[in-house]
Short mmCIF file of N, CA and C in Angstrom, two decimals:
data_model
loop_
_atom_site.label_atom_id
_atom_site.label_comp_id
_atom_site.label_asym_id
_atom_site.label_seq_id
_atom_site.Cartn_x
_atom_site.Cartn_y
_atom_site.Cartn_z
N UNK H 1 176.91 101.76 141.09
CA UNK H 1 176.72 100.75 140.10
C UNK H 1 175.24 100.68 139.67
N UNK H 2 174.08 100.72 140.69
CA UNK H 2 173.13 100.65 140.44
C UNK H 2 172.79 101.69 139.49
N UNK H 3 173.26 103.32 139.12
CA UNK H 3 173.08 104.14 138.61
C UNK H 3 173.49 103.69 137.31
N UNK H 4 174.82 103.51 136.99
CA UNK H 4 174.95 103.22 136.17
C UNK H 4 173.93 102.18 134.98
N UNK H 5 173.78 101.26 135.79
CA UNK H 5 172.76 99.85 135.48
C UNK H 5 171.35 100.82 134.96
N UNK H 6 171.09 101.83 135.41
CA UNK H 6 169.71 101.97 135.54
C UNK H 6 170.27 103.17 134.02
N UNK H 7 170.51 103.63 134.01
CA UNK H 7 171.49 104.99 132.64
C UNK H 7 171.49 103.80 131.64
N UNK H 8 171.89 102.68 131.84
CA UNK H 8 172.72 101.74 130.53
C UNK H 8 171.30 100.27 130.11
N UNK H 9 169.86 100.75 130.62
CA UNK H 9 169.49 99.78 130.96
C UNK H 9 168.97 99.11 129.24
N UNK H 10 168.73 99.77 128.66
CA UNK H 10 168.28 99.95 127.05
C UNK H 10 169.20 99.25 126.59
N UNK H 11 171.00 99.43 126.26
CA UNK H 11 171.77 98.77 126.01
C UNK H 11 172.04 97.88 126.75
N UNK H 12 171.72 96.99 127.66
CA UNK H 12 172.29 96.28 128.40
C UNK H 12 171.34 95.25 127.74
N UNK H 13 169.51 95.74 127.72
CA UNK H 13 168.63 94.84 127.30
C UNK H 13 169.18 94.30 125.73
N UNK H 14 169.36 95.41 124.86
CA UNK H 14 169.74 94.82 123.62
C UNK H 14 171.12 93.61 123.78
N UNK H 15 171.97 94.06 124.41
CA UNK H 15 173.46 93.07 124.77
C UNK H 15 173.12 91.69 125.70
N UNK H 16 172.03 91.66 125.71
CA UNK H 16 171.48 90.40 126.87
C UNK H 16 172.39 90.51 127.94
N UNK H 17 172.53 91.45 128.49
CA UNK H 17 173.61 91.55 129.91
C UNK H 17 171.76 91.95 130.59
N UNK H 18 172.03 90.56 132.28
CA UNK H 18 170.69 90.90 132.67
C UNK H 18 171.32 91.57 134.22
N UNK H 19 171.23 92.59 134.47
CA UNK H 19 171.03 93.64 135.49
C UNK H 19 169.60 93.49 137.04
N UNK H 20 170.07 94.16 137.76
CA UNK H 20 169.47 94.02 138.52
C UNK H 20 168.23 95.37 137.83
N UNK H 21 168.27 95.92 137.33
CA UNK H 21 167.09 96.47 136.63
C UNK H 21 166.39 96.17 135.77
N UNK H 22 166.81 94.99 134.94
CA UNK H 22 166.22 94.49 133.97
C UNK H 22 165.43 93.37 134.53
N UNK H 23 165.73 93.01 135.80
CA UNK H 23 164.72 92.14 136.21
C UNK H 23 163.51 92.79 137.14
N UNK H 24 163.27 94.06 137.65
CA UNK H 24 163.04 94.58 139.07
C UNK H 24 161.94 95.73 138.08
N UNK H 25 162.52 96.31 137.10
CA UNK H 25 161.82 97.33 136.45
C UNK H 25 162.85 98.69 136.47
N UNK H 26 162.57 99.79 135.64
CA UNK H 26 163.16 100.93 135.68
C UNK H 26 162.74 101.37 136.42
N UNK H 27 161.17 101.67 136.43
CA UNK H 27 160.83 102.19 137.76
C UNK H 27 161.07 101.86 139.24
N UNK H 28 161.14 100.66 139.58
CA UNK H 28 161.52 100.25 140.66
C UNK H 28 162.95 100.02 141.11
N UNK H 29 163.62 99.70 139.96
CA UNK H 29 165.11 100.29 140.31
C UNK H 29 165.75 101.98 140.83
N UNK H 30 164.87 102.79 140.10
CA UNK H 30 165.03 104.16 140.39
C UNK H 30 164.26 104.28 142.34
N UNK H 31 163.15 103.75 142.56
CA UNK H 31 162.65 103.83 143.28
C UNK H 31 163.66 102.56 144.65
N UNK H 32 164.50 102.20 144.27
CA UNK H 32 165.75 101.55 145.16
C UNK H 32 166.84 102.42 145.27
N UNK H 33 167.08 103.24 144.20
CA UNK H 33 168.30 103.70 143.69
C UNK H 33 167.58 105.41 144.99
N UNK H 34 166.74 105.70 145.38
CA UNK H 34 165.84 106.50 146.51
C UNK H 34 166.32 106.01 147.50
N UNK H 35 165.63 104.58 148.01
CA UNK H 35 165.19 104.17 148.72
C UNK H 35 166.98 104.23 149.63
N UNK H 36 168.17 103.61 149.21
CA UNK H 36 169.14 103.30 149.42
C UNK H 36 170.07 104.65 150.13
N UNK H 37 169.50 105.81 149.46
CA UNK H 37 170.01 107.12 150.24
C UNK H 37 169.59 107.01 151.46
N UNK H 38 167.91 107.27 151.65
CA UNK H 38 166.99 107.29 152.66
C UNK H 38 168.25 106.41 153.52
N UNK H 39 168.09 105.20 153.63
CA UNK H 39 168.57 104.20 154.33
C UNK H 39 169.82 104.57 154.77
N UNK H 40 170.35 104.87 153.90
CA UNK H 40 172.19 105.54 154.83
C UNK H 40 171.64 106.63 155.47
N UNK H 41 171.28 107.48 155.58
CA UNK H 41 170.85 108.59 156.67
C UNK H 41 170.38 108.32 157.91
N UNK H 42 169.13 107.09 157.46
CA UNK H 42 168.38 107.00 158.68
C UNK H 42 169.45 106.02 159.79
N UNK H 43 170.59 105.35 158.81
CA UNK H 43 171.53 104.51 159.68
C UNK H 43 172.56 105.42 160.39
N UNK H 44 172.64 106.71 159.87
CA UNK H 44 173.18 106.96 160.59
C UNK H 44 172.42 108.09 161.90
N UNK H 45 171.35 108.23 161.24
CA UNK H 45 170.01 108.44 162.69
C UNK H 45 170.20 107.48 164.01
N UNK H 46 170.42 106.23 163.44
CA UNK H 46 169.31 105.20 164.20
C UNK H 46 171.17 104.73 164.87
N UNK H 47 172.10 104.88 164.70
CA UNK H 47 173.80 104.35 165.11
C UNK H 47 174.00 105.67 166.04
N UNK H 48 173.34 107.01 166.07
CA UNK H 48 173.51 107.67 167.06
C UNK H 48 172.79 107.89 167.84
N UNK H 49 171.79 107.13 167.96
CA UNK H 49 170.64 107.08 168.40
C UNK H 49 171.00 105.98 169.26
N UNK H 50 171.21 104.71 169.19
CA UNK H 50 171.66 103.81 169.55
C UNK H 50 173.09 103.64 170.25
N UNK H 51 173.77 105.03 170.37
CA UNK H 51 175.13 105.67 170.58
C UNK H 51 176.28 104.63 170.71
N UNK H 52 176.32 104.40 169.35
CA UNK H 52 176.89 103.45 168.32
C UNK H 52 177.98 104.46 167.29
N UNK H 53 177.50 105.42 167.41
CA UNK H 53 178.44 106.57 167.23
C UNK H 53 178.03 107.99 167.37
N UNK H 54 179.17 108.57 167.96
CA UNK H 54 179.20 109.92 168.88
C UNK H 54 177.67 110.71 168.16
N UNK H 55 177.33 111.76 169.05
CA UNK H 55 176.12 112.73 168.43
C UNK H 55 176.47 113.18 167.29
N UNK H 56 177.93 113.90 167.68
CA UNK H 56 178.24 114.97 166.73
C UNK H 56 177.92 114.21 165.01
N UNK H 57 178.21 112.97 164.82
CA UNK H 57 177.61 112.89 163.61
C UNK H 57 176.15 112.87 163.46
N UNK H 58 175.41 113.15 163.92
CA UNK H 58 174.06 114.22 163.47
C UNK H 58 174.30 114.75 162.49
N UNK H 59 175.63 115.57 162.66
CA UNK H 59 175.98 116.96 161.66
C UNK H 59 176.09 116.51 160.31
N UNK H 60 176.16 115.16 159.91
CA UNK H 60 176.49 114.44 158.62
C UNK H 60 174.65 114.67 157.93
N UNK H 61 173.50 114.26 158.99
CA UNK H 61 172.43 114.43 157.82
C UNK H 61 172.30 115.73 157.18
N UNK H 62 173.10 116.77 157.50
CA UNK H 62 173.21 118.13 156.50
C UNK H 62 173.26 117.56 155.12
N UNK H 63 174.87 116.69 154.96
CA UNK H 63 174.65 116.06 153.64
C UNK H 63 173.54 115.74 152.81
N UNK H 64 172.23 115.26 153.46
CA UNK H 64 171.35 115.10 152.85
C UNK H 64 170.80 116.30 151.75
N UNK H 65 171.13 117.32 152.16
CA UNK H 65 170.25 118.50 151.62
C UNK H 65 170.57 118.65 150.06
N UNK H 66 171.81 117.95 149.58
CA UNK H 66 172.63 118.33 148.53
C UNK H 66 172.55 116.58 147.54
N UNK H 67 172.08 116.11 148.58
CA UNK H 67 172.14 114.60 148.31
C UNK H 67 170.53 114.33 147.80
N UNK H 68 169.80 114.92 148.20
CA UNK H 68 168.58 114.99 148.10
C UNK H 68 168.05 115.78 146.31
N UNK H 69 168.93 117.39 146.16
CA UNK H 69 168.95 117.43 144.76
C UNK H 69 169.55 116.87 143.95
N UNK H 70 170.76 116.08 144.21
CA UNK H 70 171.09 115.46 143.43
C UNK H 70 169.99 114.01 142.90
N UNK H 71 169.68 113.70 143.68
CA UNK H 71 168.82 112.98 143.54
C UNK H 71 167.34 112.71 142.65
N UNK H 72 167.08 114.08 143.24
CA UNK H 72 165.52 114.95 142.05
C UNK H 72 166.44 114.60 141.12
N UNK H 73 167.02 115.39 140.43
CA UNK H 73 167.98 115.12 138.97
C UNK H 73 168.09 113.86 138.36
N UNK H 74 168.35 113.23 138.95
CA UNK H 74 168.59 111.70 138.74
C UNK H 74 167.80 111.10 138.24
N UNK H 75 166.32 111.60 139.42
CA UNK H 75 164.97 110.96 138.80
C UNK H 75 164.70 111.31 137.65
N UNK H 76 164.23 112.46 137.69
CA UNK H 76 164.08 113.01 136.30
C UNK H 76 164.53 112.51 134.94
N UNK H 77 166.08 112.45 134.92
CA UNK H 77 166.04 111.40 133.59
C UNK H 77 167.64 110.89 133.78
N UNK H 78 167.57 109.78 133.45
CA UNK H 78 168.62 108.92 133.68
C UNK H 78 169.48 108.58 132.21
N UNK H 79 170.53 109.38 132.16
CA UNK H 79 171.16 109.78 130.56
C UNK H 79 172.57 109.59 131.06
N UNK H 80 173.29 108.86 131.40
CA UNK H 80 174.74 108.34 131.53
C UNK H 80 175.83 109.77 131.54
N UNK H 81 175.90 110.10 130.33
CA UNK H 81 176.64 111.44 130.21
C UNK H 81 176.08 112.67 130.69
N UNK H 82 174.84 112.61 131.55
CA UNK H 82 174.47 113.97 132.03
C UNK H 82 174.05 113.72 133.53
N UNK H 83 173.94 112.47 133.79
CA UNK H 83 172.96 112.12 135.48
C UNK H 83 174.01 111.07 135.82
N UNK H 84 174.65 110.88 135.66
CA UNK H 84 175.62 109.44 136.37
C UNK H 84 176.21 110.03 136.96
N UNK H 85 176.88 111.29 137.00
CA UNK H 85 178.15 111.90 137.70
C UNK H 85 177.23 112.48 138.60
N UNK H 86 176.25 112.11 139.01
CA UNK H 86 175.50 112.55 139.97
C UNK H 86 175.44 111.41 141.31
N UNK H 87 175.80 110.33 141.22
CA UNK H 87 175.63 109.38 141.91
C UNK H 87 177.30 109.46 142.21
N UNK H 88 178.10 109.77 141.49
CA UNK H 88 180.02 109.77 142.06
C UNK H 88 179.62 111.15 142.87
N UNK H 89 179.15 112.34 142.68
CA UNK H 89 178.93 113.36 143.85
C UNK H 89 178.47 112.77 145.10
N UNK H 90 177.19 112.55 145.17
CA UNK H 90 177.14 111.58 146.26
C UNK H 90 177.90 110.88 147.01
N UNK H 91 178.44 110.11 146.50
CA UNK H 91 179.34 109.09 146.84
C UNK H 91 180.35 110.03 147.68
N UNK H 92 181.03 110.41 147.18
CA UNK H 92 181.79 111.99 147.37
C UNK H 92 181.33 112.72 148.76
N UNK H 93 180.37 113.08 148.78
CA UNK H 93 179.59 114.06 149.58
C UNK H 93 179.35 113.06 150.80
N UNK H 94 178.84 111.96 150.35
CA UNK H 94 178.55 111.54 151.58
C UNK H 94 179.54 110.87 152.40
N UNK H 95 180.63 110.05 151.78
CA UNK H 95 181.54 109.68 152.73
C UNK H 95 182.33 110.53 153.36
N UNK H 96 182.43 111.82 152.04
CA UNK H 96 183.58 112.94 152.42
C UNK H 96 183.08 113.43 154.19
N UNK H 97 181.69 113.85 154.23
CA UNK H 97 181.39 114.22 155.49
C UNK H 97 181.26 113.61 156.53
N UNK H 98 180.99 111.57 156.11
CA UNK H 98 181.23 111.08 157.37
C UNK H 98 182.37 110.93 158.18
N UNK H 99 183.35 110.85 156.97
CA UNK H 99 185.03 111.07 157.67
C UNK H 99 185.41 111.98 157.77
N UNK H 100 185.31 113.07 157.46
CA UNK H 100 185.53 114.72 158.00
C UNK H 100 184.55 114.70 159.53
N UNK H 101 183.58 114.13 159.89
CA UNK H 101 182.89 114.32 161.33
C UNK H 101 183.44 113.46 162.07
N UNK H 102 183.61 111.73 161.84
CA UNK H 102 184.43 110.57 162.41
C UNK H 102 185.81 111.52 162.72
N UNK H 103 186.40 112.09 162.11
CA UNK H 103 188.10 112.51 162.16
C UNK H 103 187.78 113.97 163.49
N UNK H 104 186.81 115.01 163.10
CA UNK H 104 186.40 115.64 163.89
C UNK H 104 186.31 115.50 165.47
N UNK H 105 185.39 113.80 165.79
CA UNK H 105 184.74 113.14 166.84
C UNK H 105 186.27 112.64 167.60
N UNK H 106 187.07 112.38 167.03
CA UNK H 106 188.18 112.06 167.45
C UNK H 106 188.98 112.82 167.81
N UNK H 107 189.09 113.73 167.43
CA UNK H 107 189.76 114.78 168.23
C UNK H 107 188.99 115.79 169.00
N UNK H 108 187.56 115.72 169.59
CA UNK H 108 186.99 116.50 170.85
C UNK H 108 186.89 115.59 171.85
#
């Protein structure tokens, strides 16, 4: 959603629809819309770390690597029909591998 918000932020200003980017900044929304990846990784650092869940999901910060270009992209320029389907990959990528490792962890 936040992606979206941050792609639509021009029209949203003209439509007086007020967004969590229209109050925060573009820049600093993009720089959340970062920050919020970081944070799911390191949670799942800091939950196996805390052995809150099995090691083997370690194997999930791989995701990052793919999550990470998608990301560069994103920054770069935020155009609805060319960078939004970049944030549903994600989405995608990253749950796909936490429940492909959770489903994994369960059966070793």
């Amino acid at each position: 959603m936040l992606a979206n918000n941050i792609c639509d932020l021009e029209e949203d200003i003209k439509n007086n629809r007020f967004t969590l980017p229209y109050y925060i900044g573009k820049k600093y929304a993009i720089w959340l819309f970062n920050a919020l990846y970081l944070i799911a990784f390191f949670a799942i650092l800091a939950a196996a770390a805390l052995h809150l869940l099995p090691k083997i999901m370690l194997l999930a910060l791989l995701a990052s690597i793919p999550v990470y270009k998608h990301v560069k992209l994103f920054n770069k320029k935020q155009i609805k029909s060319e960078t939004f389907v970049i944030s549903v990959k994600n989405l995608v990528i990253i749950n796909g591998v936490i429940s492909a490792i959770l489903c994994l962890a369960v059966f070793i």
